[in-house]
Short mmCIF file of C-alpha atoms and ligand atoms in Angstrom, two decimals:
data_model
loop_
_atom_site.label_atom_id
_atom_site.label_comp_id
_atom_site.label_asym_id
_atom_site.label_seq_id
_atom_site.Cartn_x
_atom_site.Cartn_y
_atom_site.Cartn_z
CA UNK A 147 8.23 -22.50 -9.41
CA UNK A 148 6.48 -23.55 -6.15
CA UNK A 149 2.88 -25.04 -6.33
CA UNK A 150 1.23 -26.13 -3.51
CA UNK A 151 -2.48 -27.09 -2.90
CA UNK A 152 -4.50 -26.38 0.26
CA UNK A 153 -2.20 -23.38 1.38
CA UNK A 154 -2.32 -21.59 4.88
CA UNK A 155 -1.91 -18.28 4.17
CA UNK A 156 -1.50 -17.45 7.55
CA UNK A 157 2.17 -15.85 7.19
CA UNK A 158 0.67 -14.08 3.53
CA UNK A 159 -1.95 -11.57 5.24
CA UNK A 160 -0.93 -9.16 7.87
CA UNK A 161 -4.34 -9.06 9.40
CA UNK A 162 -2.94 -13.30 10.28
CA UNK A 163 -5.97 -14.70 9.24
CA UNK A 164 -5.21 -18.25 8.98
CA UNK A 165 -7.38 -18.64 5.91
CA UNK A 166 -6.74 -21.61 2.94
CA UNK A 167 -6.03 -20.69 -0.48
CA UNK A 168 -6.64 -23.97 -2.96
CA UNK A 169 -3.60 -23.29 -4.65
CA UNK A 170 -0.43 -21.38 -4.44
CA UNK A 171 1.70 -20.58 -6.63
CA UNK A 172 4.70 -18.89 -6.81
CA UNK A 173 6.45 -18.23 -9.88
CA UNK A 174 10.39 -17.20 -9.52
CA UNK A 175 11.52 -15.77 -13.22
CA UNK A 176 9.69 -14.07 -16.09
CA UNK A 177 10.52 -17.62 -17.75
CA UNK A 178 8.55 -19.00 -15.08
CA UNK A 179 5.22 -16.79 -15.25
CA UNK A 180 5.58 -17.27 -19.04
CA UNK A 181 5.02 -21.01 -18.26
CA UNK A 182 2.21 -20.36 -16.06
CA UNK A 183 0.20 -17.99 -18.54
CA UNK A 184 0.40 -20.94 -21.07
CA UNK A 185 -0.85 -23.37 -18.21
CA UNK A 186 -5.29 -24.54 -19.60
CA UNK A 187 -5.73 -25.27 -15.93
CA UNK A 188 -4.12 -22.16 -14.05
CA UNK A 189 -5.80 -19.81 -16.86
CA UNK A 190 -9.21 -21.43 -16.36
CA UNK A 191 -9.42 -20.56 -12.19
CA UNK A 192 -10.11 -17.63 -10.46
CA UNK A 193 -6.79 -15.84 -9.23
CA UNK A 194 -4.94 -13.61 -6.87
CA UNK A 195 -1.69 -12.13 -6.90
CA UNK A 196 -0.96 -11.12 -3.96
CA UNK A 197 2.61 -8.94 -2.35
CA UNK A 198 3.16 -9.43 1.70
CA UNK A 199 -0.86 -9.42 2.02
CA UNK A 200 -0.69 -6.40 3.61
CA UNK A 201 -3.56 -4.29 2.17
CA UNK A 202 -5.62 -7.52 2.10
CA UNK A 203 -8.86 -8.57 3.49
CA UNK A 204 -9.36 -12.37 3.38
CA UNK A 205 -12.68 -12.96 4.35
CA UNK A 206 -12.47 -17.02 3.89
CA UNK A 207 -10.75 -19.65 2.42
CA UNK A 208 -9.66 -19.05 -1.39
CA UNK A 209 -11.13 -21.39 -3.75
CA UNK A 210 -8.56 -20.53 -6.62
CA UNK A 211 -4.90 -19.93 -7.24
CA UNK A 212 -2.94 -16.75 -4.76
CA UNK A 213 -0.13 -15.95 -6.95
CA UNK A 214 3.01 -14.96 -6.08
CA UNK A 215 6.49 -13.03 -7.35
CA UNK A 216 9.52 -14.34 -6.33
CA UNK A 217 11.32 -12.27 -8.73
CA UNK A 218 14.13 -10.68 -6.70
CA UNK A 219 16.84 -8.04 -7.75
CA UNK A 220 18.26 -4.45 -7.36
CA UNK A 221 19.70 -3.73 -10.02
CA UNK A 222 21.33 -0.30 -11.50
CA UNK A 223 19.45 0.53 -14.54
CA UNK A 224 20.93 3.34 -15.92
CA UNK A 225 22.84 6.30 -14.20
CA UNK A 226 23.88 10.03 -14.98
CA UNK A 227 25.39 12.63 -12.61
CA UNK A 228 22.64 13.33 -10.87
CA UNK A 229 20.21 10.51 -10.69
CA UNK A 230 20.62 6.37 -10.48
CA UNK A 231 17.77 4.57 -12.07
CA UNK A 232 17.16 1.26 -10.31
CA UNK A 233 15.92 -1.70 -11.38
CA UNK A 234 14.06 -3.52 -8.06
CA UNK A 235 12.37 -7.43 -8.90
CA UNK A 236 8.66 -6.98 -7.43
CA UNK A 237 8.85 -9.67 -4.67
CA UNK A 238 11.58 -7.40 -3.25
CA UNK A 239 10.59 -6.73 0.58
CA UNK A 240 9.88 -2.46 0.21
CA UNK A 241 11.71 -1.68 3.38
CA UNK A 242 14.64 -3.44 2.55
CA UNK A 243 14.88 -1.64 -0.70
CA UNK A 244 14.01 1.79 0.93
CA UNK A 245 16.83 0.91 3.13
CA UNK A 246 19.39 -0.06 0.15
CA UNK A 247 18.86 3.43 -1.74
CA UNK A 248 19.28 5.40 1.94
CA UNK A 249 22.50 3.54 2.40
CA UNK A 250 23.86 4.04 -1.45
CA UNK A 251 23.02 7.77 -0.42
CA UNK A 252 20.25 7.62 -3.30
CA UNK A 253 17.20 9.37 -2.43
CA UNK A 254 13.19 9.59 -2.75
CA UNK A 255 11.92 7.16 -1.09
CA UNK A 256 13.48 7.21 2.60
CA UNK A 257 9.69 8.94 3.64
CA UNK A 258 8.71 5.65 2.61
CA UNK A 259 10.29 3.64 5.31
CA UNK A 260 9.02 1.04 7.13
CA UNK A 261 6.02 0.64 4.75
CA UNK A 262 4.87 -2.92 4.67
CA UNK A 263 4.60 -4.93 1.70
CA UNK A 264 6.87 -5.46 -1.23
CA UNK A 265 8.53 -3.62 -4.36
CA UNK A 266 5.59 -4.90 -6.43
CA UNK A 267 2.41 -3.92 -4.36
CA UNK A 268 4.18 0.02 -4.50
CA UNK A 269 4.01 0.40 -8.16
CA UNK A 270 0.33 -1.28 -8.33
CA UNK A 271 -1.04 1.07 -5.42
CA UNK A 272 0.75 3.89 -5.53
CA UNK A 273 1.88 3.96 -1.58
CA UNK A 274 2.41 7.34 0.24
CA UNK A 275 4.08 8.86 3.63
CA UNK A 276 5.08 11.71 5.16
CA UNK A 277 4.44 13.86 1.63
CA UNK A 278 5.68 11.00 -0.90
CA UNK A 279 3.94 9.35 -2.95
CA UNK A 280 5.90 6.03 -5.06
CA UNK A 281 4.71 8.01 -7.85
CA UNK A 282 6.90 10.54 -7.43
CA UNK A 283 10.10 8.03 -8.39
CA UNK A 284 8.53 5.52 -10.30
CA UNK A 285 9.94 5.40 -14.15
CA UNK A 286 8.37 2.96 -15.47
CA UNK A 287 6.53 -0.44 -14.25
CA UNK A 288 6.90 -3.87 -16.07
CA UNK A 289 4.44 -6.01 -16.52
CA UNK A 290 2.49 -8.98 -18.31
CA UNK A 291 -0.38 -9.05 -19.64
CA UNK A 292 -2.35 -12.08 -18.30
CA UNK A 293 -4.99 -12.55 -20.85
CA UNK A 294 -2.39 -12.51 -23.65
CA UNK A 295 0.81 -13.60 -21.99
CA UNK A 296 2.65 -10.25 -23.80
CA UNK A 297 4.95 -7.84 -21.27
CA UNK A 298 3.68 -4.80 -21.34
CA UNK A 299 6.34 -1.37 -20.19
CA UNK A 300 4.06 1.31 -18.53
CA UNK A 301 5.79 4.67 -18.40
CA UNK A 302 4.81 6.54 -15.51
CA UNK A 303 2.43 8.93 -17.46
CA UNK A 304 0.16 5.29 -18.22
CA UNK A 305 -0.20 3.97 -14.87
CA UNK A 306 -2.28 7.06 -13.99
CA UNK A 307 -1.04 7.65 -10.54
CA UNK A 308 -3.08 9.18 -7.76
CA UNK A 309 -3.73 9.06 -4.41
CA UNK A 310 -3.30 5.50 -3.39
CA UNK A 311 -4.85 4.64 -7.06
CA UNK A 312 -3.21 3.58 -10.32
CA UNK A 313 -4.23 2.21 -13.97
CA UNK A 314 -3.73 -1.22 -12.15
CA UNK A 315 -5.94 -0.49 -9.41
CA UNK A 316 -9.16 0.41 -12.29
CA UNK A 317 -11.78 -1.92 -12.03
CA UNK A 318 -11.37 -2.76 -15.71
CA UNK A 319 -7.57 -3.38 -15.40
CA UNK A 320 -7.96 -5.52 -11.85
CA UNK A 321 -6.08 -8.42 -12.35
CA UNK A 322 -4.86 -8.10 -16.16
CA UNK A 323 -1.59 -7.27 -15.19
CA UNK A 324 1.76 -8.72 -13.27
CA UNK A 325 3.91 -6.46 -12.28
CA UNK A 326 7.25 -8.15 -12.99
CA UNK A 327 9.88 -5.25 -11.93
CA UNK A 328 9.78 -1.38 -10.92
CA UNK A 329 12.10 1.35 -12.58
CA UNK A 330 12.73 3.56 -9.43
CA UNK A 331 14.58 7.02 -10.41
CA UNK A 332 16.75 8.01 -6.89
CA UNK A 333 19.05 11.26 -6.34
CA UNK A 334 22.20 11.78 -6.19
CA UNK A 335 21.52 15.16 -5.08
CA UNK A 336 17.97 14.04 -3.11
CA UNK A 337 15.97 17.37 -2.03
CA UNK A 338 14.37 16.58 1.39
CA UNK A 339 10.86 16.55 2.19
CA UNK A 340 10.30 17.38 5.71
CA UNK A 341 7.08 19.40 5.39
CA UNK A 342 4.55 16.74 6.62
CA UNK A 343 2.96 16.43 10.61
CA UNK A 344 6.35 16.43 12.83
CA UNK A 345 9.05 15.26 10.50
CA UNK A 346 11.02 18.39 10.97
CA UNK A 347 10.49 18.71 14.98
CA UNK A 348 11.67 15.09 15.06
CA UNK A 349 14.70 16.06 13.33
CA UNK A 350 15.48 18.88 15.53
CA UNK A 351 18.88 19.53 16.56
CA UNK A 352 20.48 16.14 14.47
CA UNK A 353 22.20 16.90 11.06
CA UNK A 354 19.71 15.98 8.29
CA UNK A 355 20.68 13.68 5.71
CA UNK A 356 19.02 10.25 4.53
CA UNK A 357 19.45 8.31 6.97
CA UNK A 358 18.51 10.71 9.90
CA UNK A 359 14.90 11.36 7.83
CA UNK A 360 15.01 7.34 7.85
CA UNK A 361 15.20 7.04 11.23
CA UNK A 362 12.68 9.86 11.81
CA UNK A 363 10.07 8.14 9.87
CA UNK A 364 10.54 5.08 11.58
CA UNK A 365 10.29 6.11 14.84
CA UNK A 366 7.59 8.49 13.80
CA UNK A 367 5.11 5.54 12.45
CA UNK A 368 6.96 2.89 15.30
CA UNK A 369 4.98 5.41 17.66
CA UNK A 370 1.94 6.18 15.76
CA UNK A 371 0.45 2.87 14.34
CA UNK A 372 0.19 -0.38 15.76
CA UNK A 373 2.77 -2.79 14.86
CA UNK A 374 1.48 -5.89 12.42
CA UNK A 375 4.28 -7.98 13.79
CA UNK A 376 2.52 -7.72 17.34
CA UNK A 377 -1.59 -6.67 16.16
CA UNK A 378 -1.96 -8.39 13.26
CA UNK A 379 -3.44 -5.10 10.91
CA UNK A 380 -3.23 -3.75 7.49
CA UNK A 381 -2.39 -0.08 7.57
CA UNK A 382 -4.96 2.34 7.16
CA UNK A 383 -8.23 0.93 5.97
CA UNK A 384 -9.63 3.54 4.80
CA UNK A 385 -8.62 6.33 2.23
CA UNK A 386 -8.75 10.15 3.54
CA UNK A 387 -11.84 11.17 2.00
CA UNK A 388 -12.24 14.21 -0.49
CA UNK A 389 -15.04 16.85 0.19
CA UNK A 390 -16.14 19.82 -2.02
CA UNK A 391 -15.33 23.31 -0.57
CA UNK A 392 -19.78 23.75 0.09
CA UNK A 393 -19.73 20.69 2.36
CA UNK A 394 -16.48 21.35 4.28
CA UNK A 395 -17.78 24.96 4.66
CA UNK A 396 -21.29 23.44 6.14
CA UNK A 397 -19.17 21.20 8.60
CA UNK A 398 -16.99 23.57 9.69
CA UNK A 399 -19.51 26.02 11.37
CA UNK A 400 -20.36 22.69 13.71
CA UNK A 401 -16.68 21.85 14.40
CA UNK A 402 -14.38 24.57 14.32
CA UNK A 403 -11.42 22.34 15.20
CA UNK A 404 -11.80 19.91 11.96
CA UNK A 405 -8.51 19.21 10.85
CA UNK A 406 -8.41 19.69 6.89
CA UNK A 407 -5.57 20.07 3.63
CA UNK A 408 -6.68 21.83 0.97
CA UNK A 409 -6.30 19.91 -2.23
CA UNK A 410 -7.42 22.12 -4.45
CA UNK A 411 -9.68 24.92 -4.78
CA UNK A 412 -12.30 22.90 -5.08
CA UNK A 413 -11.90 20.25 -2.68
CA UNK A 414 -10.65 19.54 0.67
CA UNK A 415 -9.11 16.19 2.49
CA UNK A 416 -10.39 15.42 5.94
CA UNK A 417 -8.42 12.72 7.87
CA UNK A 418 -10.89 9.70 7.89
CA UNK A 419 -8.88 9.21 11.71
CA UNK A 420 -10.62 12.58 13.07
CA UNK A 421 -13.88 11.77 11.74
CA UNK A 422 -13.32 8.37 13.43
CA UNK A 423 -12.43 9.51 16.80
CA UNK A 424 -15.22 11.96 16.66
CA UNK A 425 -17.81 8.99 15.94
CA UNK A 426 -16.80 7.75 19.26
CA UNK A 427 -14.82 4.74 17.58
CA UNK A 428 -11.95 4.90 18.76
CA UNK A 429 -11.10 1.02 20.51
CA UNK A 430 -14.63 -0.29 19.71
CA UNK A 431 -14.45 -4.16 18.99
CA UNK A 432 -16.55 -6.62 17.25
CA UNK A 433 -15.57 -10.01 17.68
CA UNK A 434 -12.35 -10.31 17.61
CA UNK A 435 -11.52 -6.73 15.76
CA UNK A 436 -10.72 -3.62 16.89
CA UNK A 437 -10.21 -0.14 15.72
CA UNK A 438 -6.99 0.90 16.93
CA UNK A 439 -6.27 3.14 20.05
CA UNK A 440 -3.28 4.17 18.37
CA UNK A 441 -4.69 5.66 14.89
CA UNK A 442 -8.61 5.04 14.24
CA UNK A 443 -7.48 4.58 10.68
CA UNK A 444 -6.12 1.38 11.58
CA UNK A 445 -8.49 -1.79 12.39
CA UNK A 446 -6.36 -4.70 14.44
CA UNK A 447 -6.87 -8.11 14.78
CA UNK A 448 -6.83 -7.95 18.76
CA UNK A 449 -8.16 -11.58 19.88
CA UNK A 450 -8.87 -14.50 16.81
CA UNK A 451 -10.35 -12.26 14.73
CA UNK A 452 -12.08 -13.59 11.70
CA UNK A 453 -12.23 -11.57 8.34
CA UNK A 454 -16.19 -11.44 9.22
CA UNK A 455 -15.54 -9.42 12.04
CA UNK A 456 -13.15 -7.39 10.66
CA UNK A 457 -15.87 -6.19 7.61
CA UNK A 458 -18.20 -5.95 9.73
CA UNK A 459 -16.25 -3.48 11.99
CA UNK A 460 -15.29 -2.08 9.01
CA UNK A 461 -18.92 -1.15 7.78
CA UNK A 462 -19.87 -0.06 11.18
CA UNK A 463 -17.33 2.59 11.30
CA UNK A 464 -18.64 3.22 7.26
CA UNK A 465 -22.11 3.60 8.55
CA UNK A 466 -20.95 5.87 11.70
CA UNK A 467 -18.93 8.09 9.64
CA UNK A 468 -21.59 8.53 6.73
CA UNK A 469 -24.46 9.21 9.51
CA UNK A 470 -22.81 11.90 11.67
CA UNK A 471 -20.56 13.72 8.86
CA UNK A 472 -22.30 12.65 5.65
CA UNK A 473 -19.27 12.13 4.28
CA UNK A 474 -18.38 7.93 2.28
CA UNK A 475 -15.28 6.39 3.63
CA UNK A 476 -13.88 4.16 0.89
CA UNK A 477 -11.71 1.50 1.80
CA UNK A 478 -7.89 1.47 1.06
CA UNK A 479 -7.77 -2.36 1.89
CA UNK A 480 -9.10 -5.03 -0.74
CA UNK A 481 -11.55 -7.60 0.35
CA UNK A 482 -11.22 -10.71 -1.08
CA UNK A 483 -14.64 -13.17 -1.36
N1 LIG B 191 -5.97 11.97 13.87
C1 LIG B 191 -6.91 11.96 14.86
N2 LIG B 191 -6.82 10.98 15.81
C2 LIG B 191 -5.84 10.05 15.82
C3 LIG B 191 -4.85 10.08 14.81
C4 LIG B 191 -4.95 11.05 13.83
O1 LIG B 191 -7.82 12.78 14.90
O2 LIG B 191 -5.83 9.21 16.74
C5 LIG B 191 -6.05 13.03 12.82
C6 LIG B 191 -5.19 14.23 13.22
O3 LIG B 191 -5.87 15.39 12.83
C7 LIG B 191 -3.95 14.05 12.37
C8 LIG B 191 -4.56 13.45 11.12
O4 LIG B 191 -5.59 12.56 11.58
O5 LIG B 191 -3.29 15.23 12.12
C9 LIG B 191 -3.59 12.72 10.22
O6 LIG B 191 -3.03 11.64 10.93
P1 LIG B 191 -1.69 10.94 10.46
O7 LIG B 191 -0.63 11.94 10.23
O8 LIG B 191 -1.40 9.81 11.39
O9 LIG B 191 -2.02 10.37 9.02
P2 LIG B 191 -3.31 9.73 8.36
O10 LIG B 191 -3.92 10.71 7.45
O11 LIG B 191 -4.19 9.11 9.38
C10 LIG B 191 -1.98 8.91 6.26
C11 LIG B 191 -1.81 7.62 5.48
C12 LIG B 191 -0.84 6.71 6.22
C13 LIG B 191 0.50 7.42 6.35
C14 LIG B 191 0.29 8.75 7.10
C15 LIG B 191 1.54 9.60 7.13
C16 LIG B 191 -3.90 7.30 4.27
C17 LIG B 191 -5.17 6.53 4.18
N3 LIG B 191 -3.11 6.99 5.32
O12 LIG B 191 -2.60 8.56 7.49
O13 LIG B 191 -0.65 5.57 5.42
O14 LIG B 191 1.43 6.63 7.03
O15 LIG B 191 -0.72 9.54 6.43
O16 LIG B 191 1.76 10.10 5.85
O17 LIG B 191 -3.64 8.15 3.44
C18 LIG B 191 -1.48 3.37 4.99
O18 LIG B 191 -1.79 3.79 3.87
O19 LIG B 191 -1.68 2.19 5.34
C19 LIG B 191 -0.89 4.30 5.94
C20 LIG B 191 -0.62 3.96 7.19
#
């Protein structure tokens, strides 16, 4: 177990805020985090666990403990003719296991490539690409239960996927779990999915298998959203909002063009990045933050930006969006106090 006091955690955000944490702590076994849950001082301070940072807003230095997996391991699970259940540790890195599965010829998740964050952080928010959700593979999640110290074995049906959201992800759950390791069911026999944006045009002419999706999807998102390595950023920050069928209806007389994907037949989706664009947003800074000129989903860390500035971009394309379309962008990214 690693413990260290008065952290950077710099190189544990993708937005590279070089904030302080007062502890860190990174546990590297279940025997470990056992220890830790039994630990007066650790159980009396406020904590974090936290993947690769990559859906995180720091907006200042951490007075408490940032937790950390370090439980590694792909493991087979169990295996019939058609499917291979694996067993992934949750401080595995998420491309590098989408990449393992494409290479074993095992698929599911290859829309999922080049996804930041870790094995972890996919079972707790349920991420999505390209017309996949982790949802769609995930068997079951394993987990302790911080208040009690007992693991806990969610089947799919309990973590109560949707659309980036999960039982973990409920306000009243928020922190009561670790997610130790992820049950992911591949195919032997994987059915593409090639029905989302330009997938299929990008596959045009090249035989279609894993790893040509793979490399599809990379080069896809490589074009499309700005690159944390080089802007430090954390995906989307906002969720594609849901609108009843009345208010879409009312919008659409004023813009014709508005993208939309009917959800049900109740509600529609509107792509927060339109409404974003169409606010005029599109490259407006505050401080040091910027809303991307690549995808007005995305908000970048252009020039020092603090976490201040990035919020504060953040609610001015909130307010923008609610004033001209009526309509509430929620975040996807967590803001940490
Ligand atoms: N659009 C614009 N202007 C732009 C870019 C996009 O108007 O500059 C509109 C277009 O109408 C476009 C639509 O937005 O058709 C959708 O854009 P895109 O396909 O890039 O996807 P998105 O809805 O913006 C979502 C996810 C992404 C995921 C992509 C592909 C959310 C919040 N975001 O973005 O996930 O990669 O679909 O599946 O659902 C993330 O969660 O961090 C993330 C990047």
């Amino acid at each position: 177990m690693r413990i260290i006091e008065n952290y950077s955690l710099l190189k544990h955000n993708t937005f590279h805020l070089d904030v302080k944490t007062r502890w860190f702590v990174e546990y590297e076994s279940e025997a470990d985090l056992q220890r830790l849950l039994g630990d007066e001082y650790f159980m009396s301070q406020t904590f974090l666990h936290i993947g690769q940072g990559s859906n995180l807003l720091f907006l200042g230095n951490f007075n408490g403990v940032i937790v950390h997996s370090g439980i590694r391991g792909i493991d087979i699970w169990k295996e019939n003719d058609g499917h291979v259940w694996l067993k992934a540790g949750a401080s595995e890195d998420w491309d590098a296991f989408v990449r393992f599965c494409v290479e074993k010829g095992w698929g599911g998740v290859e829309n999922l490539s080049l996804i930041p964050g870790e094995v972890g952080a996919s079972a707790f928010q349920n991420i999505g690409a390209y017309g996949v959700e982790a949802s769609d593979c995930i068997e079951e999640v394993h987990t302790y239960h911080i208040p009690t110290g007992e693991k806990r074995i969610f089947t799919n049906a309990e973590c109560k996927y949707s659309y980036r959201h999960s039982f973990f992800k409920e306000e009243a759950n928020c922190g009561l779990y670790f997610i130790t390791h992820v049950i992911y069911r591949l195919s032997k026999q994987p059915e593409y999915i090639l029905g989302y944006g330009n997938v299929k045009s990008r596959l045009e002419g090249m035989e279609i298998n894993l790893q040509t999706i793979r490399e599809a999807i990379i080069s896809i998102r490589r074009e499309k959203l700005p690159d944390p390595a080089v802007e430090g950023n954390a995906g989307s920050f906002f969720m594609n909002p849901y609108i009843c069928i009345a208010h879409y209806g009312a919008l659409k007389k004023q813009y014709p063009a508005m993208p939309h994907y009917p959800v049900d037949d109740k509600v529609v989706k509107i792509p927060a990045a339109w409404l974003i664009e169409q606010c005029g947003l599109k490259g407006k800074t505050l401080g040091g933050a910027a809303v991307s000129t690549k995808q007005p989903l995305v908000i970048v860390n252009q020039n020092h930006a603090t976490g201040t500035d990035i919020a504060l971009l953040a609610e001015a394309v909130r307010r923008s969006v609610q004033e001209n379309f009526g309509i509430e962008l929620r975040p996807e990214v967590y803001s940490v106090a």
